[in-house]
Amino acid sequence: MDKLIVEPSGPLSGEISISGSKNAALPILMACILPRGRIELTNVPHLADIRTSCKLLNILGCQTSFENGTVVVECGDLDPHAPYELVKTMRASVLCLGPLIAALGEAKVALPGGCAIGARPVDMHLKGLERMGATFELTEGYIYGSCDKLRGAHIVLDFPTVGGTEHLMTAAALAEGETILENAAREPEVADLANFLNACGAKISGHGTSVITIQGVPSLTGCEYKVMPDRIEAGTYMMAAPLTGGEIFLRDCPFHELESVVNKLREMGVGVEETPEGVMVRAAKELLAVDVDTQPYPGFPTDMQAQITTLMCLAKGVGTVEENIFENRFMHVMELNRMGANIKIKGSTAIVRGVDKLAGAPVMASDLRASASLVLAGMVASGSTEVQRIYHLDRGYERLEEKLGAVGARIRRVKG
Ligand code: UD1
């Protein structure tokens, strides 16, 4: 298994270009099952999860190619079986279930795996599809779903689940009649998927709000579509400047989609300035502790929780980080404490007391964003930090060591 060796870097300085969004590209790729004709997606990040999605599409009967950030998909005769070997590494692959039922009337999809952050069931996905007429059987780790023809329905989600909203919206695109999704997720990636489906001929409105309306259409066609930039990658690099006392310009940074993160950074004393080409981030004179609580969009993203915790480790005072989306999402805390941080967990809240310095150590995390927070910590810790199990990082950050290396970080990959 590869690992990263992170050495203290001093203030970072320079420019980083933000890649296309992983969390937008994945549901868009799963939605590619529906249209007939050639689909060309640009600004797709080179990540393990994208390659896994292409492999899954191939197994399901689609032809794919992935070069220079462009994925081309053309579906032939579909096969309804998504095998465990592919689905187990990536939770988003469950999003092929609804589209397969919509296209073929049946599907057999393994129950998903992915990052080890809590139980992460898919009950809301299944309940919503049932409201549209699908029936399910769960046996031997597989979901068997069927329905002659999905019908539009009025669905009120118990919680604004991101994947659930994306899944139901995609399936409803080809259902008979109108579907209304209430308490829908408002995340920008949901809106990006809706824009893609509309470019294929779907009739979706209200995306970006908590009520999404989908008028089913008989068929979808191919299109060319550019995936939105990755707000979580951008947010992660935003933390790197103040952490190291440096200045970084983030090209193609989606500023407005990061408002809650920008607000917290400004409260900490960090300079964040929007320009037409991107965002300039400047270190604080003195980094101040803040209170953060994760919420569905437009609240503070759970996917930025670990990274801001690292920043707060070196801030002045005591701050709190409350996790409200996932249980068991504090795996980075034990590791940060091993590096000299002073963090206590009370229920779903981490209480972070600022310390003067961190010290390098061998660390690992079984979650993508937790791993990123440890790389950030390593850049300011004294001595070497060895971040193990970086296949999680490779699932979500395109060329991380190269991008951070270009602004002065000292990060080396050791092949294992
Ligand atoms: C997506 C993102 C992930 C992000 C998360 C929350 C992708 C590929 N992943 O994950 O990076 O951290 O949104 O912003 O886009 N839940 C249920 N039942 C369900 C569905 C969800 O109980 O049927 C629970 C989950 O266990 C979790 C919460 O709802 O506690 C939020 O999950 P959800 O919004 O669905 O996240 P994902 O789509 O899995």
PDB file of N, CA and C in Angstrom, residues 14-71:
ATOM      1  N   GLY A  14       1.898  30.396  -3.869  1.00  0.00           N
ATOM      2  CA  GLY A  14       1.727  30.082  -5.287  1.00  0.00           C
ATOM      3  C   GLY A  14       0.278  29.817  -5.624  1.00  0.00           C
ATOM      4  N   GLU A  15       0.091  29.055  -6.704  1.00  0.00           N
ATOM      5  CA  GLU A  15      -1.259  28.884  -7.254  1.00  0.00           C
ATOM      6  C   GLU A  15      -1.593  27.398  -7.394  1.00  0.00           C
ATOM      7  N   ILE A  16      -2.829  27.039  -7.075  1.00  0.00           N
ATOM      8  CA  ILE A  16      -3.312  25.660  -7.280  1.00  0.00           C
ATOM      9  C   ILE A  16      -4.576  25.735  -8.124  1.00  0.00           C
ATOM     10  N   SER A  17      -4.658  24.891  -9.161  1.00  0.00           N
ATOM     11  CA  SER A  17      -5.891  24.835  -9.958  1.00  0.00           C
ATOM     12  C   SER A  17      -6.808  23.766  -9.382  1.00  0.00           C
ATOM     13  N   ILE A  18      -8.055  24.122  -9.236  1.00  0.00           N
ATOM     14  CA  ILE A  18      -9.026  23.185  -8.658  1.00  0.00           C
ATOM     15  C   ILE A  18      -9.575  22.265  -9.752  1.00  0.00           C
ATOM     16  N   SER A  19      -9.644  20.973  -9.430  1.00  0.00           N
ATOM     17  CA  SER A  19     -10.117  19.960 -10.390  1.00  0.00           C
ATOM     18  C   SER A  19     -11.644  19.915 -10.424  1.00  0.00           C
ATOM     19  N   GLY A  20     -12.158  19.104 -11.327  1.00  0.00           N
ATOM     20  CA  GLY A  20     -13.603  18.866 -11.383  1.00  0.00           C
ATOM     21  C   GLY A  20     -14.051  18.107 -10.145  1.00  0.00           C
ATOM     22  N   SER A  21     -15.322  18.235  -9.826  1.00  0.00           N
ATOM     23  CA  SER A  21     -15.842  17.688  -8.572  1.00  0.00           C
ATOM     24  C   SER A  21     -16.077  16.178  -8.642  1.00  0.00           C
ATOM     25  N   LYS A  22     -15.464  15.473  -7.711  1.00  0.00           N
ATOM     26  CA  LYS A  22     -15.700  14.019  -7.597  1.00  0.00           C
ATOM     27  C   LYS A  22     -17.175  13.753  -7.285  1.00  0.00           C
ATOM     28  N   ASN A  23     -17.719  14.480  -6.308  1.00  0.00           N
ATOM     29  CA  ASN A  23     -19.075  14.171  -5.858  1.00  0.00           C
ATOM     30  C   ASN A  23     -20.151  14.611  -6.844  1.00  0.00           C
ATOM     31  N   ALA A  24     -19.780  15.443  -7.818  1.00  0.00           N
ATOM     32  CA  ALA A  24     -20.720  15.738  -8.901  1.00  0.00           C
ATOM     33  C   ALA A  24     -20.537  14.707 -10.010  1.00  0.00           C
ATOM     34  N   ALA A  25     -19.268  14.368 -10.308  1.00  0.00           N
ATOM     35  CA  ALA A  25     -18.999  13.458 -11.432  1.00  0.00           C
ATOM     36  C   ALA A  25     -19.570  12.052 -11.176  1.00  0.00           C
ATOM     37  N   LEU A  26     -19.509  11.581  -9.919  1.00  0.00           N
ATOM     38  CA  LEU A  26     -19.954  10.195  -9.664  1.00  0.00           C
ATOM     39  C   LEU A  26     -21.443   9.978  -9.960  1.00  0.00           C
ATOM     40  N   PRO A  27     -22.358  10.797  -9.394  1.00  0.00           N
ATOM     41  CA  PRO A  27     -23.771  10.574  -9.742  1.00  0.00           C
ATOM     42  C   PRO A  27     -24.062  10.847 -11.219  1.00  0.00           C
ATOM     43  N   ILE A  28     -23.308  11.772 -11.826  1.00  0.00           N
ATOM     44  CA  ILE A  28     -23.518  12.033 -13.259  1.00  0.00           C
ATOM     45  C   ILE A  28     -23.143  10.773 -14.046  1.00  0.00           C
ATOM     46  N   LEU A  29     -22.033  10.144 -13.670  1.00  0.00           N
ATOM     47  CA  LEU A  29     -21.628   8.919 -14.382  1.00  0.00           C
ATOM     48  C   LEU A  29     -22.687   7.822 -14.231  1.00  0.00           C
ATOM     49  N   MET A  30     -23.235   7.678 -13.025  1.00  0.00           N
ATOM     50  CA  MET A  30     -24.259   6.643 -12.833  1.00  0.00           C
ATOM     51  C   MET A  30     -25.529   6.970 -13.637  1.00  0.00           C
ATOM     52  N   ALA A  31     -25.788   8.270 -13.812  1.00  0.00           N
ATOM     53  CA  ALA A  31     -26.969   8.677 -14.598  1.00  0.00           C
ATOM     54  C   ALA A  31     -26.756   8.441 -16.088  1.00  0.00           C
ATOM     55  N   CYS A  32     -25.498   8.222 -16.505  1.00  0.00           N
ATOM     56  CA  CYS A  32     -25.209   7.983 -17.933  1.00  0.00           C
ATOM     57  C   CYS A  32     -25.847   6.691 -18.443  1.00  0.00           C
ATOM     58  N   ILE A  33     -26.336   5.862 -17.523  1.00  0.00           N
ATOM     59  CA  ILE A  33     -27.047   4.639 -17.930  1.00  0.00           C
ATOM     60  C   ILE A  33     -28.311   4.987 -18.732  1.00  0.00           C
ATOM     61  N   LEU A  34     -28.908   6.145 -18.442  1.00  0.00           N
ATOM     62  CA  LEU A  34     -30.236   6.436 -18.999  1.00  0.00           C
ATOM     63  C   LEU A  34     -30.262   6.934 -20.444  1.00  0.00           C
ATOM     64  N   PRO A  35     -29.422   7.914 -20.812  1.00  0.00           N
ATOM     65  CA  PRO A  35     -29.563   8.456 -22.171  1.00  0.00           C
ATOM     66  C   PRO A  35     -29.096   7.474 -23.257  1.00  0.00           C
ATOM     67  N   ARG A  36     -29.690   7.579 -24.409  1.00  0.00           N
ATOM     68  CA  ARG A  36     -29.226   6.839 -25.604  1.00  0.00           C
ATOM     69  C   ARG A  36     -28.374   7.822 -26.404  1.00  0.00           C
ATOM     70  N   GLY A  37     -27.217   7.388 -26.849  1.00  0.00           N
ATOM     71  CA  GLY A  37     -26.354   8.290 -27.627  1.00  0.00           C
ATOM     72  C   GLY A  37     -25.085   8.620 -26.854  1.00  0.00           C
ATOM     73  N   ARG A  38     -24.238   9.412 -27.505  1.00  0.00           N
ATOM     74  CA  ARG A  38     -22.897   9.685 -26.972  1.00  0.00           C
ATOM     75  C   ARG A  38     -22.930  10.796 -25.925  1.00  0.00           C
ATOM     76  N   ILE A  39     -22.300  10.528 -24.788  1.00  0.00           N
ATOM     77  CA  ILE A  39     -22.194  11.552 -23.732  1.00  0.00           C
ATOM     78  C   ILE A  39     -20.723  11.902 -23.572  1.00  0.00           C
ATOM     79  N   GLU A  40     -20.425  13.190 -23.568  1.00  0.00           N
ATOM     80  CA  GLU A  40     -19.039  13.611 -23.351  1.00  0.00           C
ATOM     81  C   GLU A  40     -18.988  14.508 -22.119  1.00  0.00           C
ATOM     82  N   LEU A  41     -18.295  14.021 -21.101  1.00  0.00           N
ATOM     83  CA  LEU A  41     -18.174  14.793 -19.855  1.00  0.00           C
ATOM     84  C   LEU A  41     -16.766  15.333 -19.755  1.00  0.00           C
ATOM     85  N   THR A  42     -16.637  16.648 -19.550  1.00  0.00           N
ATOM     86  CA  THR A  42     -15.297  17.233 -19.383  1.00  0.00           C
ATOM     87  C   THR A  42     -15.120  17.712 -17.943  1.00  0.00           C
ATOM     88  N   ASN A  43     -13.877  18.060 -17.617  1.00  0.00           N
ATOM     89  CA  ASN A  43     -13.501  18.482 -16.257  1.00  0.00           C
ATOM     90  C   ASN A  43     -13.735  17.358 -15.243  1.00  0.00           C
ATOM     91  N   VAL A  44     -13.493  16.130 -15.658  1.00  0.00           N
ATOM     92  CA  VAL A  44     -13.664  14.983 -14.753  1.00  0.00           C
ATOM     93  C   VAL A  44     -12.306  14.708 -14.080  1.00  0.00           C
ATOM     94  N   PRO A  45     -12.271  14.635 -12.748  1.00  0.00           N
ATOM     95  CA  PRO A  45     -10.977  14.447 -12.069  1.00  0.00           C
ATOM     96  C   PRO A  45     -10.437  13.023 -12.242  1.00  0.00           C
ATOM     97  N   HIS A  46      -9.110  12.917 -12.325  1.00  0.00           N
ATOM     98  CA  HIS A  46      -8.485  11.594 -12.433  1.00  0.00           C
ATOM     99  C   HIS A  46      -8.383  10.985 -11.040  1.00  0.00           C
ATOM    100  N   LEU A  47      -9.355  10.182 -10.691  1.00  0.00           N
ATOM    101  CA  LEU A  47      -9.423   9.607  -9.341  1.00  0.00           C
ATOM    102  C   LEU A  47      -9.822   8.150  -9.425  1.00  0.00           C
ATOM    103  N   ALA A  48      -9.446   7.398  -8.390  1.00  0.00           N
ATOM    104  CA  ALA A  48      -9.764   5.972  -8.362  1.00  0.00           C
ATOM    105  C   ALA A  48     -11.275   5.737  -8.479  1.00  0.00           C
ATOM    106  N   ASP A  49     -12.090   6.549  -7.788  1.00  0.00           N
ATOM    107  CA  ASP A  49     -13.549   6.342  -7.830  1.00  0.00           C
ATOM    108  C   ASP A  49     -14.124   6.557  -9.233  1.00  0.00           C
ATOM    109  N   ILE A  50     -13.512   7.447  -9.994  1.00  0.00           N
ATOM    110  CA  ILE A  50     -14.000   7.691 -11.364  1.00  0.00           C
ATOM    111  C   ILE A  50     -13.666   6.468 -12.232  1.00  0.00           C
ATOM    112  N   ARG A  51     -12.456   5.944 -12.045  1.00  0.00           N
ATOM    113  CA  ARG A  51     -12.085   4.744 -12.822  1.00  0.00           C
ATOM    114  C   ARG A  51     -12.995   3.570 -12.439  1.00  0.00           C
ATOM    115  N   THR A  52     -13.310   3.447 -11.137  1.00  0.00           N
ATOM    116  CA  THR A  52     -14.223   2.380 -10.699  1.00  0.00           C
ATOM    117  C   THR A  52     -15.598   2.568 -11.342  1.00  0.00           C
ATOM    118  N   SER A  53     -16.074   3.803 -11.403  1.00  0.00           N
ATOM    119  CA  SER A  53     -17.396   4.063 -12.011  1.00  0.00           C
ATOM    120  C   SER A  53     -17.394   3.680 -13.485  1.00  0.00           C
ATOM    121  N   CYS A  54     -16.293   4.000 -14.185  1.00  0.00           N
ATOM    122  CA  CYS A  54     -16.211   3.640 -15.613  1.00  0.00           C
ATOM    123  C   CYS A  54     -16.229   2.114 -15.762  1.00  0.00           C
ATOM    124  N   LYS A  55     -15.492   1.431 -14.873  1.00  0.00           N
ATOM    125  CA  LYS A  55     -15.484  -0.048 -14.926  1.00  0.00           C
ATOM    126  C   LYS A  55     -16.890  -0.589 -14.699  1.00  0.00           C
ATOM    127  N   LEU A  56     -17.586   0.002 -13.734  1.00  0.00           N
ATOM    128  CA  LEU A  56     -18.945  -0.451 -13.439  1.00  0.00           C
ATOM    129  C   LEU A  56     -19.847  -0.222 -14.661  1.00  0.00           C
ATOM    130  N   LEU A  57     -19.723   0.954 -15.288  1.00  0.00           N
ATOM    131  CA  LEU A  57     -20.530   1.227 -16.488  1.00  0.00           C
ATOM    132  C   LEU A  57     -20.220   0.203 -17.584  1.00  0.00           C
ATOM    133  N   ASN A  58     -18.927  -0.167 -17.713  1.00  0.00           N
ATOM    134  CA  ASN A  58     -18.555  -1.171 -18.723  1.00  0.00           C
ATOM    135  C   ASN A  58     -19.264  -2.487 -18.444  1.00  0.00           C
ATOM    136  N   ILE A  59     -19.250  -2.909 -17.176  1.00  0.00           N
ATOM    137  CA  ILE A  59     -19.882  -4.178 -16.801  1.00  0.00           C
ATOM    138  C   ILE A  59     -21.385  -4.131 -17.054  1.00  0.00           C
ATOM    139  N   LEU A  60     -21.953  -2.916 -16.885  1.00  0.00           N
ATOM    140  CA  LEU A  60     -23.410  -2.780 -17.078  1.00  0.00           C
ATOM    141  C   LEU A  60     -23.789  -2.652 -18.559  1.00  0.00           C
ATOM    142  N   GLY A  61     -22.777  -2.656 -19.447  1.00  0.00           N
ATOM    143  CA  GLY A  61     -23.097  -2.663 -20.887  1.00  0.00           C
ATOM    144  C   GLY A  61     -22.811  -1.344 -21.587  1.00  0.00           C
ATOM    145  N   CYS A  62     -22.089  -0.436 -20.951  1.00  0.00           N
ATOM    146  CA  CYS A  62     -21.768   0.840 -21.607  1.00  0.00           C
ATOM    147  C   CYS A  62     -20.303   0.819 -22.046  1.00  0.00           C
ATOM    148  N   GLN A  63     -20.021   1.525 -23.119  1.00  0.00           N
ATOM    149  CA  GLN A  63     -18.621   1.709 -23.524  1.00  0.00           C
ATOM    150  C   GLN A  63     -18.146   3.017 -22.932  1.00  0.00           C
ATOM    151  N   THR A  64     -16.956   2.987 -22.328  1.00  0.00           N
ATOM    152  CA  THR A  64     -16.441   4.237 -21.757  1.00  0.00           C
ATOM    153  C   THR A  64     -14.992   4.442 -22.167  1.00  0.00           C
ATOM    154  N   SER A  65     -14.593   5.704 -22.248  1.00  0.00           N
ATOM    155  CA  SER A  65     -13.169   6.010 -22.352  1.00  0.00           C
ATOM    156  C   SER A  65     -12.914   7.192 -21.428  1.00  0.00           C
ATOM    157  N   PHE A  66     -11.709   7.260 -20.869  1.00  0.00           N
ATOM    158  CA  PHE A  66     -11.381   8.311 -19.909  1.00  0.00           C
ATOM    159  C   PHE A  66      -9.960   8.792 -20.179  1.00  0.00           C
ATOM    160  N   GLU A  67      -9.849   9.962 -20.787  1.00  0.00           N
ATOM    161  CA  GLU A  67      -8.521  10.516 -21.112  1.00  0.00           C
ATOM    162  C   GLU A  67      -8.530  12.020 -20.917  1.00  0.00           C
ATOM    163  N   ASN A  68      -7.443  12.529 -20.360  1.00  0.00           N
ATOM    164  CA  ASN A  68      -7.265  13.988 -20.198  1.00  0.00           C
ATOM    165  C   ASN A  68      -8.499  14.689 -19.623  1.00  0.00           C
ATOM    166  N   GLY A  69      -9.069  14.108 -18.604  1.00  0.00           N
ATOM    167  CA  GLY A  69     -10.202  14.757 -17.935  1.00  0.00           C
ATOM    168  C   GLY A  69     -11.520  14.658 -18.688  1.00  0.00           C
ATOM    169  N   THR A  70     -11.555  13.873 -19.760  1.00  0.00           N
ATOM    170  CA  THR A  70     -12.811  13.719 -20.511  1.00  0.00           C
ATOM    171  C   THR A  70     -13.260  12.261 -20.490  1.00  0.00           C
ATOM    172  N   VAL A  71     -14.485  12.067 -20.062  1.00  0.00           N
ATOM    173  CA  VAL A  71     -15.076  10.722 -20.107  1.00  0.00           C
ATOM    174  C   VAL A  71     -16.114  10.710 -21.220  1.00  0.00           C
TER     175      VAL A  71
END
